[in-house]
Short mmCIF file of C-alpha atoms in Angstrom, two decimals:
data_model
loop_
_atom_site.label_atom_id
_atom_site.label_comp_id
_atom_site.label_asym_id
_atom_site.label_seq_id
_atom_site.Cartn_x
_atom_site.Cartn_y
_atom_site.Cartn_z
CA MET A 1 -67.56 24.38 -5.21
CA ILE A 2 -70.22 22.44 -3.30
CA PHE A 3 -70.89 23.84 0.17
CA ILE A 4 -73.72 21.54 1.33
CA LYS A 5 -73.81 17.79 1.86
CA GLN A 6 -76.92 15.90 2.89
CA PHE A 7 -76.42 13.45 5.75
CA ASP A 8 -76.57 10.48 3.38
CA GLN A 9 -73.77 12.01 1.30
CA VAL A 10 -71.15 11.81 4.07
CA GLY A 11 -69.77 9.07 6.27
CA ARG A 12 -67.06 8.22 8.76
CA ASP A 13 -64.29 8.87 6.19
CA ASP A 14 -65.46 12.44 5.53
CA ILE A 15 -64.35 14.16 8.74
CA ASP A 16 -62.20 16.55 6.69
CA GLN A 17 -65.39 17.85 5.04
CA ALA A 18 -68.08 17.26 7.65
CA GLY A 19 -66.25 17.32 10.97
CA GLY A 20 -66.78 14.67 13.62
CA LYS A 21 -70.48 15.21 14.32
CA GLY A 22 -71.43 15.59 10.68
CA ALA A 23 -69.49 12.51 9.61
CA ASN A 24 -71.10 10.38 12.32
CA LEU A 25 -74.62 11.58 11.59
CA GLY A 26 -74.03 10.73 7.95
CA GLU A 27 -72.63 7.32 8.86
CA LEU A 28 -75.66 6.48 11.01
CA THR A 29 -78.04 7.73 8.33
CA ARG A 30 -76.35 5.53 5.72
CA ALA A 31 -76.59 2.58 8.10
CA GLY A 32 -80.36 2.97 8.21
CA LEU A 33 -80.56 4.12 11.81
CA PRO A 34 -83.23 6.66 12.81
CA VAL A 35 -81.66 10.13 12.60
CA PRO A 36 -83.62 13.42 12.28
CA PRO A 37 -83.05 14.86 8.79
CA GLY A 38 -80.48 17.54 8.12
CA PHE A 39 -77.40 18.62 6.22
CA VAL A 40 -73.80 19.66 6.71
CA ILE A 41 -72.29 22.98 5.68
CA VAL A 42 -68.88 21.62 4.79
CA THR A 43 -65.50 22.98 5.82
CA GLY A 44 -64.99 24.51 2.38
CA ALA A 45 -67.61 27.14 3.23
CA TYR A 46 -65.72 28.10 6.40
CA ARG A 47 -62.40 28.28 4.56
CA GLU A 48 -63.88 30.38 1.78
CA TYR A 49 -65.39 32.81 4.30
CA VAL A 50 -62.10 33.17 6.19
CA ALA A 51 -60.18 33.73 2.94
CA GLU A 52 -62.76 36.11 1.45
CA HIS A 53 -62.65 38.38 4.49
CA GLN A 54 -58.90 37.87 5.15
CA LEU A 55 -59.56 36.75 8.70
CA ALA A 56 -56.62 34.41 9.39
CA ASP A 57 -54.06 37.15 10.02
CA LYS A 58 -56.60 39.33 11.82
CA ILE A 59 -57.43 36.51 14.22
CA ALA A 60 -53.75 35.74 14.80
CA ALA A 61 -53.12 39.39 15.66
CA LEU A 62 -55.79 39.30 18.36
CA ALA A 63 -54.04 36.73 20.55
CA ALA A 64 -54.40 37.63 24.21
CA PRO A 65 -51.43 37.12 26.54
CA GLU A 66 -51.56 33.93 28.57
CA GLY A 67 -52.94 34.45 32.08
CA ASP A 68 -54.80 37.62 31.07
CA PRO A 69 -58.56 36.97 31.46
CA ALA A 70 -59.48 40.55 30.63
CA GLY A 71 -57.37 40.39 27.47
CA TYR A 72 -59.00 37.13 26.49
CA GLU A 73 -62.50 38.57 26.86
CA SER A 74 -61.54 41.53 24.70
CA ALA A 75 -59.98 39.29 22.05
CA SER A 76 -63.06 37.05 22.11
CA GLU A 77 -65.39 39.97 21.45
CA GLN A 78 -63.20 41.20 18.60
CA ILE A 79 -63.07 37.77 16.98
CA ARG A 80 -66.87 37.50 17.12
CA ALA A 81 -67.09 40.90 15.44
CA LEU A 82 -64.89 39.67 12.56
CA PHE A 83 -67.59 37.15 11.63
CA ALA A 84 -70.36 39.73 11.30
CA ALA A 85 -70.01 39.99 7.50
CA GLU A 86 -72.60 38.19 5.39
CA VAL A 87 -71.75 34.91 3.69
CA SER A 88 -71.21 34.88 -0.06
CA ASP A 89 -74.19 34.67 -2.40
CA ALA A 90 -73.17 31.15 -3.43
CA VAL A 91 -73.04 29.84 0.14
CA ARG A 92 -76.29 31.62 1.03
CA ALA A 93 -78.10 30.10 -1.95
CA GLU A 94 -77.03 26.54 -1.10
CA ILE A 95 -77.96 26.93 2.57
CA ALA A 96 -81.32 28.44 1.61
CA ASP A 97 -82.15 25.53 -0.70
CA ALA A 98 -81.12 22.89 1.83
CA TYR A 99 -83.03 24.59 4.64
CA ALA A 100 -86.17 24.99 2.53
CA ALA A 101 -86.06 21.26 1.74
CA LEU A 102 -86.52 20.52 5.47
CA GLY A 103 -89.82 22.42 5.53
CA GLU A 104 -91.14 25.95 5.76
CA ASN A 105 -89.41 27.83 8.59
CA VAL A 106 -88.76 24.53 10.37
CA ALA A 107 -86.93 24.70 13.71
CA VAL A 108 -83.38 23.38 13.50
CA ALA A 109 -80.40 22.72 15.74
CA VAL A 110 -77.19 24.32 14.46
CA ARG A 111 -74.04 22.65 15.78
CA SER A 112 -70.34 23.16 15.22
CA SER A 113 -68.52 20.10 13.90
CA ALA A 114 -64.73 20.38 14.14
CA THR A 115 -62.39 18.30 12.01
CA ALA A 116 -60.25 17.46 15.08
CA GLU A 117 -61.81 16.84 18.46
CA ASP A 118 -58.51 16.23 20.22
CA LEU A 119 -55.04 17.56 19.41
CA PRO A 120 -51.89 17.34 21.53
CA GLU A 121 -52.21 21.07 22.17
CA ALA A 122 -55.94 21.16 23.02
CA SER A 123 -59.18 19.28 23.22
CA PHE A 124 -61.94 20.51 20.93
CA ALA A 125 -64.64 18.15 22.20
CA GLY A 126 -67.61 20.23 23.28
CA GLN A 127 -65.74 23.51 22.79
CA GLN A 128 -67.62 24.98 19.83
CA ASP A 129 -71.09 26.47 19.76
CA THR A 130 -74.55 24.94 19.48
CA TYR A 131 -77.75 26.88 18.74
CA LEU A 132 -81.16 25.26 19.25
CA ASN A 133 -84.66 25.98 17.98
CA VAL A 134 -83.38 28.25 15.21
CA ARG A 135 -86.11 29.32 12.77
CA GLY A 136 -85.83 31.23 9.50
CA LEU A 137 -83.02 31.62 7.00
CA GLU A 138 -81.62 34.84 8.43
CA ASP A 139 -81.36 33.46 11.97
CA LEU A 140 -79.83 30.28 10.55
CA LEU A 141 -77.12 32.25 8.75
CA VAL A 142 -76.31 34.17 11.94
CA ALA A 143 -76.01 30.89 13.86
CA VAL A 144 -73.69 29.47 11.19
CA ARG A 145 -71.37 32.48 11.46
CA GLU A 146 -71.42 32.23 15.26
CA CYS A 147 -70.39 28.59 15.00
CA TRP A 148 -67.53 29.53 12.70
CA ALA A 149 -66.40 32.25 15.10
CA SER A 150 -66.30 29.77 17.96
CA LEU A 151 -63.51 27.67 16.43
CA LEU A 152 -60.69 30.05 17.36
CA ASP A 153 -62.60 32.27 19.76
CA ARG A 154 -62.82 29.51 22.36
CA ALA A 155 -59.99 27.18 21.41
CA GLY A 156 -57.27 29.40 20.01
CA HIS A 157 -56.75 32.31 22.34
CA VAL A 158 -56.20 30.38 25.54
CA LEU A 159 -53.21 28.60 24.00
CA PRO A 160 -49.56 29.49 23.38
CA SER A 161 -48.86 31.05 19.99
CA ALA A 162 -47.25 27.87 18.62
CA ALA A 163 -50.37 25.89 19.48
CA ARG A 164 -52.60 28.51 17.86
CA ALA A 165 -50.58 28.26 14.66
CA SER A 166 -50.88 24.47 14.75
CA ILE A 167 -54.63 24.65 15.24
CA ARG A 168 -55.10 27.14 12.40
CA SER A 169 -53.26 24.80 10.05
CA MET A 170 -54.84 21.52 11.22
CA VAL A 171 -58.43 22.28 12.18
CA SER A 172 -61.39 23.52 10.21
CA LEU A 173 -65.07 23.68 11.02
CA ALA A 174 -68.19 22.29 9.44
CA VAL A 175 -71.69 23.12 10.68
CA VAL A 176 -74.46 20.57 11.18
CA VAL A 177 -78.03 21.76 10.59
CA GLN A 178 -80.55 19.22 11.87
CA GLN A 179 -84.31 19.34 12.21
CA MET A 180 -85.36 19.80 15.82
CA VAL A 181 -87.65 17.21 17.32
CA GLU A 182 -89.81 18.01 20.32
CA ALA A 183 -88.48 15.14 22.37
CA GLU A 184 -90.61 13.82 25.17
CA ALA A 185 -87.50 12.20 26.65
CA ALA A 186 -83.80 12.14 25.89
CA GLY A 187 -80.44 11.18 27.26
CA VAL A 188 -77.08 9.52 26.71
CA MET A 189 -76.27 5.84 26.25
CA PHE A 190 -72.90 4.14 26.81
CA THR A 191 -72.45 0.83 25.04
CA ALA A 192 -69.80 -0.19 27.56
CA SER A 193 -70.14 0.63 31.22
CA PRO A 194 -68.28 3.89 32.01
CA SER A 195 -67.88 2.79 35.63
CA ASN A 196 -66.35 -0.67 35.17
CA GLY A 197 -65.69 -1.01 31.44
CA ARG A 198 -67.91 -4.08 31.01
CA ARG A 199 -68.64 -4.68 27.32
CA ASP A 200 -71.76 -6.77 28.01
CA GLU A 201 -73.61 -3.86 29.64
CA VAL A 202 -75.32 -0.80 28.23
CA VAL A 203 -75.75 2.15 30.58
CA ILE A 204 -78.58 4.59 29.81
CA SER A 205 -79.16 8.04 31.34
CA ALA A 206 -82.63 9.47 30.75
CA ALA A 207 -84.64 12.60 31.56
CA TRP A 208 -87.79 14.30 30.33
CA GLY A 209 -87.67 16.84 27.50
CA LEU A 210 -84.79 17.73 25.20
CA GLY A 211 -81.36 16.27 25.82
CA GLU A 212 -79.59 19.55 26.61
CA SER A 213 -80.40 19.24 30.31
CA VAL A 214 -78.75 15.80 30.38
CA VAL A 215 -75.65 16.81 28.39
CA SER A 216 -75.14 19.96 30.47
CA GLY A 217 -75.61 18.08 33.74
CA SER A 218 -78.36 20.44 34.92
CA VAL A 219 -80.83 17.65 35.71
CA ASN A 220 -80.60 14.46 37.73
CA THR A 221 -81.18 11.48 35.46
CA ASP A 222 -82.67 8.04 35.72
CA ASN A 223 -79.83 5.56 35.20
CA ILE A 224 -80.47 2.05 33.89
CA VAL A 225 -78.04 -0.80 33.22
CA VAL A 226 -79.17 -3.27 30.53
CA ARG A 227 -77.62 -6.63 29.69
CA LYS A 228 -76.68 -6.68 26.01
CA PRO A 229 -77.39 -10.27 25.02
CA ASP A 230 -81.08 -10.30 26.03
CA GLY A 231 -81.98 -6.68 26.85
CA GLU A 232 -82.82 -7.53 30.45
CA PRO A 233 -82.43 -4.66 32.93
CA LEU A 234 -79.64 -5.53 35.37
CA CYS A 235 -79.97 -2.49 37.55
CA ARG A 236 -82.38 0.40 37.78
CA GLY A 237 -81.14 2.99 40.22
CA GLU A 238 -83.48 5.06 42.31
CA THR A 239 -85.78 7.06 40.05
CA ALA A 240 -84.37 10.57 40.06
CA ASP A 241 -86.22 13.71 41.04
CA LYS A 242 -86.09 15.31 37.61
CA ALA A 243 -86.88 18.86 38.71
CA VAL A 244 -86.13 20.58 35.39
CA MET A 245 -86.48 19.87 31.71
CA THR A 246 -85.53 21.69 28.53
CA VAL A 247 -88.37 22.49 26.15
CA PRO A 248 -88.78 24.74 23.09
CA ALA A 249 -90.19 28.18 23.81
CA GLY A 250 -90.49 30.49 20.81
CA ALA A 251 -87.08 31.16 19.32
CA ALA A 252 -85.23 29.89 22.37
CA LEU A 253 -85.18 27.17 24.97
CA ARG A 254 -86.32 27.35 28.56
CA ARG A 255 -86.12 25.05 31.55
CA SER A 256 -89.31 24.47 33.47
CA GLY A 257 -90.26 22.14 36.29
CA ARG A 258 -93.79 23.41 36.78
CA CYS A 259 -95.33 21.20 34.12
CA LEU A 260 -93.61 18.14 35.57
CA GLN A 261 -94.85 18.06 39.15
CA ASP A 262 -96.74 14.82 38.53
CA ARG A 263 -93.85 13.26 36.54
CA ARG A 264 -90.72 14.36 38.37
CA ARG A 265 -90.34 10.97 40.05
CA GLU A 266 -91.92 8.93 37.27
CA PRO A 267 -89.48 6.60 35.44
CA VAL A 268 -88.64 7.93 31.98
CA LEU A 269 -88.15 4.48 30.43
CA ASN A 270 -89.86 1.19 31.08
CA ALA A 271 -88.07 -2.13 30.61
CA ALA A 272 -89.16 -2.55 26.98
CA GLU A 273 -88.05 0.96 26.03
CA ALA A 274 -84.68 0.49 27.72
CA ALA A 275 -84.22 -2.81 25.87
CA GLU A 276 -85.05 -1.13 22.54
CA LEU A 277 -82.46 1.56 23.20
CA ALA A 278 -79.85 -0.99 24.20
CA ALA A 279 -80.47 -2.89 20.96
CA TYR A 280 -79.81 0.27 18.97
CA GLY A 281 -76.66 0.84 21.02
CA SER A 282 -75.38 -2.65 20.24
CA ARG A 283 -76.14 -2.12 16.56
CA ILE A 284 -74.18 1.15 16.49
CA GLU A 285 -71.29 -0.36 18.42
CA ASN A 286 -71.11 -3.27 15.99
CA HIS A 287 -71.19 -0.86 13.05
CA TYR A 288 -68.24 1.15 14.39
CA GLY A 289 -66.40 -1.82 15.86
CA ALA A 290 -65.88 -0.14 19.24
CA PRO A 291 -67.92 1.03 22.26
CA GLN A 292 -69.68 4.34 21.73
CA ASP A 293 -71.31 7.20 23.61
CA ILE A 294 -74.64 7.96 21.92
CA GLU A 295 -77.07 10.84 22.35
CA TRP A 296 -80.67 9.70 21.89
CA ALA A 297 -84.16 11.16 22.01
CA ARG A 298 -87.68 9.78 21.93
CA ALA A 299 -90.43 11.63 20.07
CA ASP A 300 -93.91 10.29 19.26
CA GLY A 301 -92.80 6.94 20.61
CA GLN A 302 -89.87 6.67 18.18
CA VAL A 303 -86.21 6.51 19.17
CA LEU A 304 -83.99 9.01 17.33
CA HIS A 305 -80.24 9.49 17.37
CA ARG A 306 -79.63 13.19 17.68
CA ALA A 307 -75.88 13.50 17.58
CA GLY A 308 -74.82 10.06 16.57
CA ALA A 309 -71.92 8.10 17.93
CA ALA A 310 -70.03 10.63 19.94
CA ASP A 311 -67.40 11.77 17.45
CA HIS A 312 -65.67 8.38 17.37
CA ARG A 313 -64.97 8.56 21.10
CA PRO A 314 -65.21 5.15 22.77
CA ALA A 315 -67.30 4.93 25.90
CA ARG A 316 -65.17 6.21 28.74
CA ALA A 317 -64.14 3.60 31.30
#
């Protein structure tokens, strides 16, 4: 069995193997868009691990009663403990080879990639784990297991038993491993306006540093509206006071505003940079045939797409 797929080996039709994030990163890579290199640990690795350690029934037995927060916390801790066992030698070897190909002890982002972001019983979007600035094979393997544990730890035990059974049968988890870039700026781009639904406008949110501050909502962002046909800025809101940013710090991330005192109120993007981003947004939208939410970063003057089109979700109106 093959447990690893490079980004250029998966595409939009491979969600069953690569999950939503992995499939989209592969699709954008195949389309020639700038995406930091990486690979996907496919769902077969998760299923093999669960079967090898007979976890399905153990997880089902740990269901906490609805409306019992204390019981949920206890069940959550016990589920995490079930994923403490090492991965098989075959999975370890493939992950080791793929990681080594990215560079020696390179820092990576490790992200869960579920095969179903939205089910009638529950939404999975944003529910699973992400680990940033992970270095070294051993820490990478720990992060992979933590991602696997998050599938039913967070999504399964807050649901009725029938929904948990449905999720166990319908959803699996891939893991995206992607080289970290020390972004000087990052944000989110909507290829249709989320406020009025206009398809001829691109709306860009931008802040200094890595994009986690933007995605988590912990920083005020500069917000720019760009006209699609010619890239002209239609509206630049008041430049935000960007008091915090997320930056790498050893084996973790930290937020710091001290290094930004002279840049807190400086615009993150000029008109040309906003137009370049909008052009990429239009290209991605045309590729998918529908408006998209797109996470982007800028490093060494180059635009990069960190998480791709947002799991096939159209821009929210």
